[in-house]
């Protein structure tokens, strides 16, 4: 009698190794896959999104959604929850999420690899909690002696509920951390400047909030002298102050106001005011420098000013540093209109259109025509030709 000493059998179903092998850890191929399932995800997953801003948690951190279409958003949140809760056999070291068609084609995988596909089977997303049933499908190899891949399917229900994220809790509770104050130096902001700055701030705050979720504007208060923006974050207030300075020039300063004590750490809590003061100069202003040159301001921006010298009618750009160095400042002046009544090689005679008095000016380097009316500026008793009327 021949005894086949080497013949082994699956300890679970009793099949011989010849038929159902090779055995892995004493199990036939089928029993090995049954005893070592790869897809360990729960049948039910609960997740939530912020009813105020649509954000949801990704790996524990609240993030803004990619879409604000409510139905798409619910699927975005549910997909994310599904992926985050994708529990797999510990022998799976690498996972790839693949479309179902791609998964169908897979016949071979390296050890420790899994490909997963999931797709919604049925759902209702018209009210909360939204419910989505997914079919999750996986192919994987976890052992070198495996002849066939693991191939498992499971129905998983994802519940999407509504909540209010911590940021929106603060926002809805009226919280703010800093005040951004937009002002002008030595004067009040004009209506146009207020409108422009409000628009600029609104445009930029969306960009800022992509990186700083607390960078919201809680409230905007219009004051006679300027604008106050109540901001959720000091960093965002600082960033906006810089954006305003880049546009208009000016200076930024900060002040701190003690508002109380932290109940837990008993540290003093301060509120920051970030103040941007845009320059007092505006287009059309008449200014002079320390040498007595008189200019008309043609343009004001973040870098400096474009000035037209009223004696030569040449324009020059002065950056803010040189403007300060040359002590550029506004100067008292009178405006008048006068007609050129005669020209000589050296002089121009003008007649004041109101008083009909005549006076002579040194003939300028730029062209002046007889019989035309000019806008003149009188500074410290001296006349300058601003432009032809
Ligand atoms: Zn078996
Ligand atoms: Zn929110």
XYZ file of C-alpha atoms and ligand atoms in Angstrom:
391
model
C 0.000 0.000 0.000
C 1.291 3.351 -1.027
C 0.735 6.095 1.444
C 1.073 9.568 0.119
C 2.686 11.056 3.180
C 3.060 14.441 1.530
C -0.601 14.961 0.633
C -2.055 17.913 2.574
C -5.624 19.131 2.941
C -7.276 22.487 3.585
C -8.106 22.581 7.279
C -11.256 24.579 6.614
C -13.010 22.713 3.790
C -10.909 19.514 3.556
C -10.056 19.805 -0.139
C -6.710 18.309 -1.104
C -3.848 20.520 -2.038
C -3.788 18.874 -5.469
C -7.262 20.086 -6.154
C -7.512 23.401 -4.301
C -3.898 24.327 -3.658
C -1.301 25.439 -3.301
C -2.242 25.771 0.352
C -1.465 29.086 2.030
C -1.139 28.949 5.822
C -2.979 25.580 5.631
C -5.859 26.926 3.581
C -6.865 26.184 0.016
C -6.932 29.108 -2.415
C -10.665 29.765 -1.977
C -10.612 29.464 1.813
C -7.516 31.678 2.043
C -9.363 34.465 0.256
C -12.479 33.923 2.399
C -10.534 33.881 5.647
C -8.504 36.932 4.645
C -10.914 39.415 3.128
C -9.388 42.686 1.969
C -12.358 45.028 1.971
C -12.981 45.841 5.639
C -14.904 49.094 5.226
C -17.933 49.573 7.508
C -21.429 49.177 6.051
C -22.376 52.662 7.192
C -20.354 55.843 7.208
C -21.425 59.137 8.733
C -20.029 62.426 7.570
C -21.029 66.080 7.641
C -20.736 69.348 5.823
C -21.063 72.938 6.989
C -24.496 74.281 6.147
C -23.124 77.800 6.052
C -20.052 77.464 3.820
C -20.159 73.922 2.429
C -16.789 72.961 3.871
C -16.103 69.493 5.227
C -13.311 67.658 6.964
C -10.478 66.084 5.027
C -8.153 64.126 7.307
C -9.450 66.092 10.270
C -9.076 69.535 8.723
C -11.958 71.631 7.448
C -11.516 72.485 3.789
C -13.535 74.457 1.288
C -15.461 72.434 -1.257
C -14.562 72.291 -4.929
C -18.169 72.935 -5.920
C -21.034 74.920 -4.441
C -23.714 73.090 -6.378
C -25.474 71.367 -3.485
C -26.000 68.008 -5.171
C -22.424 67.840 -6.461
C -21.203 69.012 -3.091
C -22.998 66.174 -1.279
C -21.335 63.637 -3.566
C -17.976 65.359 -3.106
C -18.323 65.081 0.685
C -19.596 61.483 0.541
C -16.841 60.373 -1.872
C -14.251 61.847 0.444
C -15.747 60.113 3.487
C -15.793 56.829 1.631
C -12.119 57.115 0.645
C -11.089 58.183 4.132
C -12.934 55.252 5.697
C -11.631 52.720 3.238
C -10.375 50.104 5.737
C -8.413 47.331 4.060
C -6.572 44.181 5.068
C -3.291 45.168 6.688
C -1.339 43.270 4.047
C -2.495 45.833 1.463
C 0.248 48.411 1.349
C -0.754 50.416 -1.681
C -4.197 51.412 -2.927
C -5.244 52.896 -6.206
C -8.696 54.321 -6.799
C -9.650 53.389 -10.336
C -12.739 53.679 -12.505
C -14.801 50.525 -12.633
C -14.008 49.800 -16.324
C -10.321 49.853 -15.468
C -10.879 47.531 -12.523
C -12.690 45.001 -14.720
C -9.607 44.638 -16.899
C -7.156 43.917 -14.101
C -5.948 40.325 -13.977
C -2.633 40.641 -12.234
C -1.360 42.799 -9.363
C 1.858 42.861 -7.394
C 1.806 41.677 -3.780
C 0.361 44.181 -1.334
C -1.482 46.162 -4.009
C -5.196 46.862 -4.285
C -7.289 48.672 -6.863
C -10.614 50.008 -5.666
C -13.552 51.447 -7.536
C -16.731 52.838 -6.109
C -19.879 54.196 -7.608
C -23.188 55.418 -6.287
C -26.007 52.942 -6.844
C -28.892 54.915 -5.386
C -29.258 58.081 -3.400
C -31.486 60.765 -2.099
C -29.900 64.152 -1.698
C -32.975 66.422 -1.606
C -32.942 66.741 2.175
C -30.626 66.001 5.068
C -29.283 63.611 6.018
C -28.464 62.855 2.413
C -28.034 59.133 1.844
C -25.923 57.536 -0.854
C -25.508 53.794 -1.379
C -22.212 52.982 -3.022
C -21.031 49.785 -4.525
C -17.399 49.376 -3.584
C -15.374 46.908 -5.570
C -11.817 45.793 -5.006
C -9.158 43.627 -6.594
C -6.056 42.844 -4.593
C -3.160 40.468 -4.067
C -1.836 39.932 -0.575
C 0.141 36.709 -0.913
C 2.704 35.500 -3.426
C 1.148 32.016 -3.651
C -2.289 33.379 -4.503
C -3.354 32.084 -7.910
C -6.374 34.342 -8.270
C -6.771 37.916 -7.080
C -9.111 38.842 -4.296
C -12.216 40.262 -5.908
C -14.778 41.614 -3.450
C -17.801 43.866 -3.583
C -19.719 45.579 -0.846
C -22.602 48.016 -0.516
C -21.724 50.951 1.738
C -24.206 53.598 2.871
C -22.886 57.111 3.425
C -24.969 59.557 5.461
C -24.178 63.236 4.923
C -25.467 65.447 7.721
C -25.419 69.190 8.231
C -23.386 70.997 10.825
C -21.723 74.385 11.287
C -17.944 74.360 10.962
C -15.879 76.032 13.715
C -15.014 78.939 11.443
C -18.673 79.634 10.653
C -19.613 79.228 14.309
C -17.224 82.089 15.004
C -18.397 84.063 12.008
C -22.096 83.642 12.848
C -21.330 84.496 16.460
C -19.985 87.882 15.402
C -16.360 87.022 16.086
C -13.515 89.108 14.731
C -9.820 89.208 15.534
C -8.607 92.388 13.893
C -9.871 95.637 12.443
C -8.489 96.831 9.166
C -8.767 100.598 9.052
C -8.467 102.286 5.676
C -7.693 105.968 5.997
C -5.966 108.795 4.168
C -3.185 110.959 5.521
C -4.338 114.369 6.759
C -7.722 114.117 5.111
C -10.806 111.910 4.901
C -11.235 109.248 2.227
C -13.377 110.417 -0.666
C -16.542 108.588 -1.656
C -14.789 107.232 -4.770
C -11.843 106.014 -2.731
C -14.159 104.286 -0.268
C -15.979 102.555 -3.124
C -12.732 101.551 -4.816
C -11.166 100.220 -1.623
C -14.322 98.272 -0.693
C -14.335 96.678 -4.107
C -10.625 95.857 -3.958
C -11.001 94.316 -0.492
C -13.999 92.223 -1.524
C -12.162 90.927 -4.583
C -9.034 89.993 -2.687
C -10.638 88.508 0.397
C -11.886 85.501 -1.590
C -8.326 84.751 -2.666
C -7.035 85.193 0.863
C -9.695 82.842 2.244
C -8.445 80.047 0.028
C -5.364 79.938 2.239
C -6.690 81.484 5.429
C -10.165 80.206 6.275
C -10.482 82.700 9.111
C -9.774 85.593 6.745
C -13.458 86.519 6.486
C -14.897 89.998 6.756
C -17.308 90.003 9.669
C -18.529 93.508 9.042
C -17.691 96.696 7.168
C -18.329 100.017 8.850
C -18.206 103.238 6.894
C -16.955 106.168 8.904
C -16.603 109.755 7.895
C -12.809 109.494 7.767
C -12.599 106.073 6.173
C -13.568 102.409 6.345
C -13.301 99.786 9.089
C -13.261 96.137 8.117
C -13.844 93.695 10.975
C -11.729 90.688 10.063
C -11.620 87.092 11.270
C -7.832 86.976 11.122
C -5.041 89.464 11.755
C -2.956 87.904 8.972
C -5.734 88.583 6.473
C -6.083 92.194 7.720
C -2.313 92.669 7.215
C -2.426 91.127 3.767
C -5.278 93.418 2.706
C -3.450 96.459 4.077
C -0.492 95.547 1.845
C -2.758 95.098 -1.158
C -4.218 98.586 -0.581
C -0.718 100.034 -0.179
C 0.426 98.358 -3.407
C -2.407 100.131 -5.186
C -2.266 103.585 -3.595
C 0.969 103.859 -1.641
C 0.867 104.952 1.975
C 1.930 103.589 5.310
C 0.786 100.712 7.501
C 0.783 100.741 11.283
C -0.613 98.481 13.965
C -2.152 99.166 17.325
C -3.222 96.713 20.010
C -6.109 97.026 22.336
C -6.465 94.900 25.455
C -9.868 93.250 25.288
C -9.696 90.823 28.210
C -8.151 87.702 29.580
C -8.197 84.169 28.257
C -10.244 82.157 30.753
C -8.049 79.092 30.452
C -4.521 80.443 30.089
C -5.257 83.766 31.869
C -3.100 85.430 29.222
C -4.114 88.907 28.172
C -6.004 88.976 24.901
C -5.388 91.816 22.482
C -7.199 92.930 19.409
C -5.114 94.256 16.555
C -5.975 97.278 14.496
C -4.119 97.336 11.215
C -4.212 100.795 9.757
C -3.383 101.669 6.187
C -3.096 105.376 5.498
C -3.059 106.158 1.839
C -1.188 109.314 0.806
C -2.986 112.608 1.040
C -2.133 113.411 -2.581
C -4.725 112.977 -5.280
C -4.737 113.450 -9.005
C -5.057 117.153 -9.788
C -3.478 118.353 -6.534
C -1.032 121.242 -6.719
C 2.151 120.481 -4.799
C 5.598 121.941 -4.403
C 8.976 120.615 -3.341
C 11.552 122.093 -0.974
C 13.235 123.934 -3.847
C 9.987 125.712 -4.668
C 9.157 123.792 -7.870
C 5.432 123.691 -8.414
C 3.780 120.573 -9.828
C 0.398 119.218 -10.646
C -0.175 115.609 -9.550
C -0.988 113.568 -12.651
C -1.183 110.116 -11.129
C -0.827 108.445 -7.750
C -0.017 104.763 -7.303
C 1.735 102.255 -5.060
C 5.168 103.187 -6.356
C 4.912 106.962 -6.307
C 3.499 109.920 -8.205
C 3.654 111.269 -11.694
C 4.151 115.033 -11.441
C 3.900 117.707 -14.095
C 6.269 120.579 -13.483
C 4.117 123.648 -14.102
C 7.053 125.787 -15.123
C 8.458 123.446 -17.790
C 5.372 121.259 -18.386
C 7.668 118.240 -18.214
C 6.444 115.194 -16.359
C 8.526 113.229 -13.924
C 7.897 110.196 -11.806
C 8.789 110.481 -8.160
C 8.813 107.344 -6.046
C 7.533 107.736 -2.508
C 11.036 107.824 -1.081
C 12.156 110.745 -3.262
C 8.822 112.490 -2.739
C 9.536 112.402 0.965
C 13.159 113.431 0.518
C 12.144 116.403 -1.660
C 9.472 117.320 0.897
C 6.682 117.272 -1.640
C 3.588 118.750 -0.085
C 0.366 120.399 -1.066
C 0.504 124.169 -1.291
C -2.050 126.926 -1.097
C -2.934 128.272 -4.494
C -5.517 130.180 -6.455
C -6.944 129.132 -9.780
C -7.851 131.603 -12.469
C -8.507 131.795 -16.160
C -6.748 134.290 -18.369
C -6.457 135.078 -22.026
C -3.192 135.669 -23.867
C -3.465 139.139 -25.296
C 0.006 139.554 -26.771
C 3.209 137.644 -27.270
C 6.710 139.051 -27.474
C 9.882 136.980 -27.831
C 10.366 137.151 -24.074
C 6.969 137.687 -22.552
C 3.344 136.729 -22.685
C 0.669 139.160 -21.679
C -2.424 137.743 -20.024
C -5.746 139.249 -19.144
C -7.605 137.881 -16.134
C -11.046 136.796 -17.370
C -12.774 138.030 -14.215
C -11.034 141.262 -13.305
C -9.807 142.107 -16.853
C -6.527 143.085 -15.310
C -3.494 142.359 -17.400
C -0.131 141.000 -16.339
C 3.029 139.693 -17.972
C 4.697 136.338 -17.621
C 8.067 135.176 -18.823
C 7.463 133.302 -22.054
C 7.422 129.599 -21.202
C 9.417 126.881 -23.000
C 6.220 125.309 -24.267
C 4.020 126.797 -26.934
C 1.479 129.441 -26.017
C -0.907 130.923 -28.590
C -2.323 134.373 -28.737
C -6.036 134.879 -28.111
C -6.512 131.596 -26.204
C -7.811 131.141 -22.694
C -5.547 129.330 -20.253
C -6.018 127.927 -16.777
C -3.516 129.529 -14.489
C -2.404 128.813 -10.981
C -1.130 131.434 -8.607
C 1.258 130.236 -5.937
C 2.935 132.694 -3.545
C 2.207 135.597 -5.904
C 3.616 133.801 -8.922
C 1.601 132.620 -11.924
C 1.937 129.191 -13.549
C 0.221 128.046 -16.693
C -1.608 124.825 -15.940
C -3.163 124.069 -19.315
C -5.227 125.466 -22.159
C -8.891 125.730 -21.289
Zn -10.626 25.247 1.657
Zn -18.574 76.786 7.522
